[in-house]
Structure formats: structure tokens, C-alpha cells
Amino acid sequence: MADQPMPHIDQMLCFAVYAAGHAFTRFYKPRLDALDLTYPQYLVFLVLWERDDITVKALGDKLFLDSGTITPLIKRLEARGLVQRRRDEDDERQVRIRLTSEGRALEAKALAIPLAVVEGTGLSLQGAEALRRELLALRARLDGVEER
Amino acid sequence: MADQPMPHIDQMLCFAVYAAGHAFTRFYKPRLDALDLTYPQYLVFLVLWERDDITVKALGDKLFLDSGTITPLIKRLEARGLVQRRRDEDDERQVRIRLTSEGRALEAKALAIPLAVVEGTGLSLQGAEALRRELLALRARLDGVEER
DNA sequence: CACAATTAAATTGTGCACAATAGAATTTTG
DNA sequence: CAAAATTCTATTGTGCACAATTTAATTGTG
């Protein structure tokens, strides 16, 4: 029973992921302050700049977040005039999110951010490719094990 | 200027880290519910089981969190009788955190959790070693670039 | 010793993150 | 076509996470 002692926190993969996530948030903070966006808000815009007029559901699927997180976040962006929310005409259960012209214009300002990340960390998209793939595979495994 | 387009979210390392972190939290949830602990609370106990009678400052350094996060978390654990808080006698600016016997007893119950993680994900401590190292190095780089 | 600078914790306020629930619309089934 | 099941968003409540500020104690310097 006591064969397996409690592992130390420094040896645990989950903690390494947790700490790296916080570090990324802190790292982005000063850059995102220039756009007056939080990190999760920035992620939402990355999706919208890529695919505008998306439902809350589809956005949640993309970001692996639920509506309880996304709804208030989007409402704050709507209050600032960066996005619009409206019910889908065909299926009124769905709410579609669209960029306003102000929200679309943010993209130009945001272009400096990924450049700053590459410069600041020495991480190129290709250089971190293997790490990224492993993390996505890990996420899929963690979320997929639910049904057992 | 437009040489570098906005990268897609699926290509970004920061998002892979972010999503894997949430997936870990979700994965631990049902296991930690058995102990009535949240994931950050579990991390605090991992530290305390390893090194009891630690200051808030040292705990924050270990977990990369500040007192604004730790203080209310610890107070909730104190209210449940799992830890004790008291001022250091030599330096009264510091608050030391100690396990109660109940808090210490939790460790025995918690031993099942790392086993479940290994079983559920197929991740052994050794198997994930390279990934863990890369993430810790990444965290250090992200937190270290602050001064420029 | 006295006064300034530093250190440490707590407090306050904003914003995620998710579980649980509710409510409305659509789809399925008999 | 009507009732039941499903799908989707919103709401409520709890708990991080961090910035900024406040308060208290310690350390350093003359």
C-alpha cells in the first residue's frame, strides 16, 4: 500500500502544465493591456478574426470552455462595442457572435503580439511544434477518458 | 507589415498549454471530489505534506502564486480544520501554515489519486519526464523575460 | 536611538472557470 | 400531429488568479 509514496509537486506533469499556463498569462498581460484585453478575451478574438459570426456553442467547442464562462465574457465585449450578439434566425436556441467594425479593427493592433512572443521567448511556431502537439494529444486523452 | 498574418489559435503553443491545463483540472475533479478538495487546494496539500510549517511567502514561491490567491484559499482550509495559521514568533510579518492532524490524515486518502492519473492517462512519471522538463523550462523563460 | 526603506500579508475589486439548474426551442418518436 | 427527449443559452453560486493598495513589522543608516 505504501509502495507508492505521494509524489513531490516538482515531479508532477500536471503542475508543470499549470505553472506554464499561469506564466503565459502573466507574459501576455503587458502586451494585452495595450489592447485592453484579457488573455481569454484575446483567445476569443483569435477565433472571431479567423471565423466571424460563430455560435456560443461553436466558440466553446473551439476553446474547450462552457457557456457559463463564455456568456459573461462576451457580454463585457458587447458592452464595449467590440462584438454583437443575436439569436440565429433559423434556430433561436443559438446565439451568434459577430465582430463590429471596432472589433475587426483590433486585429491590426494585435498583430504585434505574436511577434513580441516570438522575440521575447525565442519560441518560433515551428520550434515549439513538437511540444504543442504533445500537449494537444495530452488534452485529448484527458478529456477523452471521461467515459469509462 | 502584413508579412506576418495573425496565427490561428490551433497553431499556438500558449493555447495548447491553456487547454491542457483546463483538461487536467477537469480530469482531477471527480477524484478530488472524494476528498472535497479543489485542484489548487490539492497542490497546497502536496506542498504541505512534503514540507509542513511553511510561510505564505514560501508557499507562493513554490506554486508561483501570490498572497491574494493563497490567503483566501488557506482560510477556507482553516475553516474546515485542515490547517492552522499563525504568525511567526521571530518575524511577525510572516504567517506560517501548519497541517492539523486531520490535514495530515488526508494524505492517506489522497494516495489513490496519482495512481488513478497514471492508470487513466497512461502517463507514468518517467514517461512524461521530457514533456515536464520542457514545460518547466518554458515557464522559467516566460517569467524570466520580465526584466528587459 | 530615530527615521527611512524594505518586506510580508491582507484587503479590495475585476475577471475567468465550472457545476448545477432553469428555461426555451428544436427534433424525435409513436 | 402531440408528447417526450434533446439541444442550447443563460443564470446562480463557489472558488481561483492577479493588480493595486493598505497596514504592520523589520532592517538599514546616520
XYZ file of C-alpha atoms (C1' of nucleotides) in Angstrom:
356
model
C 0.000 0.000 0.000
C 2.780 2.375 0.950
C 4.794 1.110 -2.015
C 3.836 4.227 -3.910
C 4.585 7.333 -1.861
C 2.943 10.663 -2.615
C 4.911 12.253 -5.466
C 6.553 15.626 -4.964
C 4.890 18.519 -6.700
C 8.039 19.307 -8.691
C 7.878 15.912 -10.341
C 4.294 16.179 -11.496
C 3.387 16.890 -15.089
C 0.052 18.442 -14.129
C 1.805 21.094 -12.080
C 4.259 21.876 -14.877
C 1.305 22.469 -17.195
C -0.496 24.541 -14.565
C 2.536 26.729 -13.864
C 3.363 27.222 -17.551
C -0.226 28.316 -18.187
C -0.039 30.986 -15.492
C 3.337 32.106 -16.757
C 1.902 32.565 -20.251
C -0.967 34.637 -18.855
C 1.467 36.848 -16.961
C 3.687 37.130 -20.019
C 0.845 38.264 -22.262
C -0.535 40.691 -19.684
C 1.510 43.805 -20.519
C 1.085 43.238 -24.277
C -2.651 42.710 -23.967
C -3.031 45.723 -21.701
C -2.232 47.824 -24.780
C -5.419 46.426 -26.370
C -7.333 46.466 -23.094
C -7.968 42.737 -23.420
C -7.540 39.839 -21.007
C -5.937 36.637 -22.199
C -9.205 34.678 -22.537
C -10.717 37.632 -24.395
C -7.727 37.568 -26.753
C -8.367 33.883 -27.426
C -11.984 34.680 -28.299
C -10.837 37.327 -30.774
C -8.334 34.939 -32.339
C -11.278 32.672 -33.120
C -13.525 35.507 -34.333
C -10.868 37.046 -36.589
C -10.498 33.606 -38.122
C -14.195 32.777 -38.316
C -16.702 35.543 -37.707
C -20.414 35.044 -36.959
C -19.934 31.972 -34.774
C -22.337 30.496 -32.198
C -21.570 30.414 -28.481
C -21.603 26.636 -28.724
C -19.054 26.505 -31.551
C -16.834 29.006 -29.761
C -16.995 26.922 -26.609
C -16.089 23.771 -28.545
C -13.112 25.510 -30.080
C -11.819 26.872 -26.765
C -12.950 23.910 -24.604
C -14.987 26.251 -22.418
C -18.669 26.194 -21.494
C -21.322 28.862 -21.840
C -21.088 29.791 -18.175
C -17.615 31.104 -18.914
C -18.220 32.489 -22.385
C -21.518 34.303 -21.919
C -20.352 36.894 -19.363
C -17.056 37.321 -21.210
C -18.862 38.083 -24.472
C -21.278 40.418 -22.717
C -18.366 42.502 -21.480
C -17.029 42.711 -25.016
C -20.502 43.617 -26.282
C -20.806 46.395 -23.685
C -17.588 47.853 -25.108
C -18.922 47.722 -28.660
C -16.397 45.144 -29.887
C -18.884 42.381 -30.720
C -22.607 41.917 -31.306
C -24.825 39.086 -30.040
C -28.035 37.989 -31.700
C -30.200 34.912 -31.972
C -29.868 32.724 -35.012
C -32.941 33.197 -37.222
C -33.286 29.526 -38.113
C -32.609 28.091 -34.672
C -33.449 30.567 -31.968
C -31.766 28.492 -29.288
C -28.468 29.591 -30.721
C -26.780 32.948 -30.183
C -24.411 34.107 -32.889
C -21.464 36.389 -32.173
C -20.253 38.902 -34.731
C -17.398 41.365 -34.773
C -18.263 45.028 -35.021
C -16.023 47.206 -37.151
C -14.217 48.191 -33.945
C -13.672 44.535 -33.092
C -12.404 43.833 -36.581
C -10.068 46.825 -36.386
C -8.423 45.416 -33.252
C -6.723 42.748 -35.334
C -4.287 45.236 -36.857
C -3.144 46.330 -33.408
C -2.935 42.747 -32.223
C -0.502 41.716 -34.936
C 2.370 42.978 -32.815
C 1.610 40.464 -30.074
C 2.649 37.164 -31.651
C 5.809 38.881 -32.885
C 6.581 40.011 -29.355
C 6.053 36.497 -28.042
C 8.471 35.052 -30.567
C 11.027 37.735 -29.774
C 10.609 37.596 -26.033
C 10.712 33.850 -25.627
C 12.716 32.678 -28.619
C 9.793 30.402 -29.427
C 9.111 30.079 -33.107
C 5.930 28.389 -34.216
C 7.932 25.580 -35.730
C 10.344 25.306 -32.847
C 7.597 24.635 -30.381
C 5.696 22.381 -32.738
C 6.544 19.097 -31.042
C 5.699 20.438 -27.601
C 2.413 21.825 -28.864
C 1.436 18.516 -30.449
C 2.186 16.590 -27.294
C 0.059 18.962 -25.236
C -2.888 18.735 -27.604
C -2.648 14.946 -27.546
C -2.491 15.070 -23.756
C -5.581 17.275 -23.622
C -7.495 14.924 -25.882
C -6.517 11.976 -23.732
C -7.527 13.744 -20.529
C -10.879 14.849 -21.914
C -11.468 11.543 -23.648
C -11.042 9.308 -20.653
C -14.243 10.662 -19.136
C -16.364 7.761 -20.329
C -15.030 4.608 -18.751
C 3.779 44.758 -42.290
C 1.231 42.186 -43.387
C 4.062 39.710 -43.964
C 3.171 38.016 -40.732
C -0.549 37.221 -40.616
C -2.347 36.563 -37.333
C -1.658 32.939 -36.412
C -4.566 30.536 -35.970
C -5.360 29.552 -32.446
C -4.790 25.866 -33.178
C -1.174 26.588 -34.060
C -0.347 28.436 -30.884
C 1.644 26.903 -28.083
C 0.094 29.151 -25.466
C -3.361 27.816 -26.269
C -2.186 24.200 -26.133
C -0.822 24.859 -22.640
C -4.008 26.675 -21.609
C -6.288 23.895 -22.879
C -4.177 21.119 -21.344
C -4.305 22.915 -18.000
C -8.092 23.056 -18.030
C -8.269 19.439 -19.128
C -6.125 18.426 -16.145
C -8.395 20.337 -13.793
C -11.458 18.633 -15.245
C -9.704 15.268 -15.071
C -8.824 15.636 -11.395
C -12.257 16.977 -10.446
C -14.090 13.679 -9.783
C -11.060 12.222 -7.945
C -10.641 15.308 -5.786
C -14.359 15.484 -5.045
C -13.831 12.356 -2.956
C -11.514 14.407 -0.717
C -13.639 17.530 -1.005
C -10.660 19.446 -2.395
C -10.246 21.664 -5.442
C -7.198 21.278 -7.643
C -5.353 24.331 -6.264
C -6.127 23.144 -2.730
C -4.656 19.756 -3.643
C -1.476 21.474 -4.828
C -1.228 23.285 -1.489
C -1.526 19.977 0.343
C 1.119 18.376 -1.853
C 3.487 21.087 -0.653
C 2.406 20.835 2.981
C 2.666 17.045 3.105
C 6.185 17.457 1.797
C 7.157 20.407 3.970
C 4.914 21.333 6.879
C 5.008 24.646 8.776
C 5.696 26.796 5.732
C 5.157 30.548 5.314
C 2.606 32.015 2.910
C 5.525 33.589 1.047
C 7.386 30.295 0.604
C 4.198 28.528 -0.456
C 3.556 31.227 -3.038
C 7.107 30.932 -4.366
C 6.718 27.190 -4.701
C 3.370 27.425 -6.521
C 4.090 30.695 -8.382
C 1.041 32.325 -6.797
C 0.677 35.500 -4.742
C -0.889 36.091 -1.364
C -4.088 37.398 -2.911
C -4.702 33.893 -4.206
C -3.297 31.901 -1.320
C -4.716 33.753 1.656
C -8.420 33.119 0.968
C -7.667 29.562 -0.144
C -5.859 28.813 3.125
C -8.602 30.476 5.154
C -11.148 28.116 3.655
C -8.959 25.163 4.614
C -8.517 26.609 8.100
C -12.295 26.994 8.499
C -12.576 23.273 7.766
C -9.968 22.416 10.375
C -7.422 21.058 7.891
C -4.683 23.622 8.538
C -3.702 26.217 11.123
C -2.389 29.728 10.533
C -0.243 31.637 12.976
C 2.300 34.417 12.978
C 5.963 33.541 13.078
C 7.335 34.347 16.531
C 10.608 35.786 15.272
C 9.209 37.771 12.344
C 5.605 38.688 12.921
C 5.153 39.858 9.342
C 5.147 36.217 8.334
C 2.280 33.765 8.680
C 3.150 30.104 8.984
C 0.812 27.359 7.848
C 0.672 24.019 9.596
C -1.277 20.858 8.982
C -3.701 19.737 11.652
C -3.965 16.025 12.333
C -6.999 15.995 10.006
C -4.978 17.634 7.268
C -2.163 15.185 7.754
C -4.603 12.287 7.663
C -5.851 13.364 4.242
C -2.600 12.188 2.676
C -3.525 8.536 3.091
C -6.761 9.056 1.172
C -5.001 11.111 -1.478
C -2.542 8.347 -2.337
C -5.106 6.855 -4.697
C -5.122 9.960 -6.878
C -1.705 9.808 -8.556
C -2.325 6.119 -9.187
C -5.625 6.952 -10.873
C -3.926 9.569 -13.039
C -1.309 7.093 -14.206
C -3.990 4.494 -14.917
C -6.403 6.855 -16.583
C -3.959 8.611 -18.841
C -1.236 6.056 -19.336
C 1.187 8.718 -18.128
C 3.964 7.408 -15.976
C 6.172 9.834 -14.148
C 9.130 8.764 -16.247
C 7.194 8.706 -19.495
C 6.187 12.317 -19.183
C 9.567 13.407 -17.928
C 10.726 15.123 -21.124
C 7.460 16.995 -21.532
C 7.541 18.123 -17.918
C 11.091 19.395 -18.237
C 10.280 21.381 -21.335
C 7.312 22.991 -19.647
C 9.306 23.970 -16.577
C 11.983 25.481 -18.808
C 9.298 27.328 -20.730
C 7.818 28.687 -17.508
C 11.204 29.881 -16.338
C 11.821 31.601 -19.656
C 8.395 33.275 -19.609
C 8.770 34.505 -16.038
C 12.401 35.453 -16.557
C 11.946 37.683 -19.563
C 10.149 40.253 -17.436
C 13.235 42.427 -16.979
C 14.269 43.776 -20.367
C 18.038 55.675 19.186
C 15.217 57.635 15.203
C 13.699 57.729 10.713
C 13.513 55.938 6.026
C 13.323 51.973 3.155
C 12.099 47.385 2.670
C 9.459 43.220 3.361
C 5.248 40.492 4.149
C 0.408 39.625 4.491
C -4.121 41.062 3.978
C -7.757 43.549 1.566
C -10.411 45.149 -2.372
C -12.012 44.822 -6.953
C -12.295 42.619 -11.615
C -12.475 38.694 -14.408
C -12.333 33.952 -15.508
C -13.895 28.772 -14.845
C -17.132 25.437 -13.964
C -21.142 22.824 -11.677
C -25.926 22.812 -11.255
C -30.124 24.433 -12.598
C -33.670 26.570 -15.364
C -35.968 27.709 -19.451
C -36.897 27.956 -24.239
C -36.648 25.934 -28.883
C -35.968 22.050 -31.826
C -36.013 17.244 -33.005
C -37.551 12.622 -32.413
C -40.926 9.154 -31.801
C -45.261 6.955 -31.554
C -49.531 15.943 -35.165
C -48.584 15.774 -29.972
C -45.692 14.297 -26.172
C -41.049 13.245 -24.850
C -36.296 13.761 -25.306
C -32.616 16.512 -26.657
C -30.060 20.732 -27.519
C -28.524 25.170 -26.417
C -28.083 29.536 -23.745
C -28.482 31.920 -19.565
C -28.313 32.231 -14.505
C -26.582 31.437 -9.865
C -23.093 30.326 -6.662
C -18.290 28.991 -5.348
C -13.518 29.365 -5.935
C -9.332 30.701 -8.009
C -5.945 34.488 -10.008
C -3.892 38.767 -10.009
C -3.261 44.041 -9.740
C -3.275 47.746 -6.629
C -3.490 49.418 -2.189
C -3.121 49.273 2.839
C -1.194 48.034 7.224
C 2.225 46.312 10.156
C 6.862 44.728 11.233
C 11.726 44.551 10.337
C 16.115 46.253 8.687
C 19.456 49.738 7.475
C 21.740 54.203 8.126
C 23.327 58.100 10.464
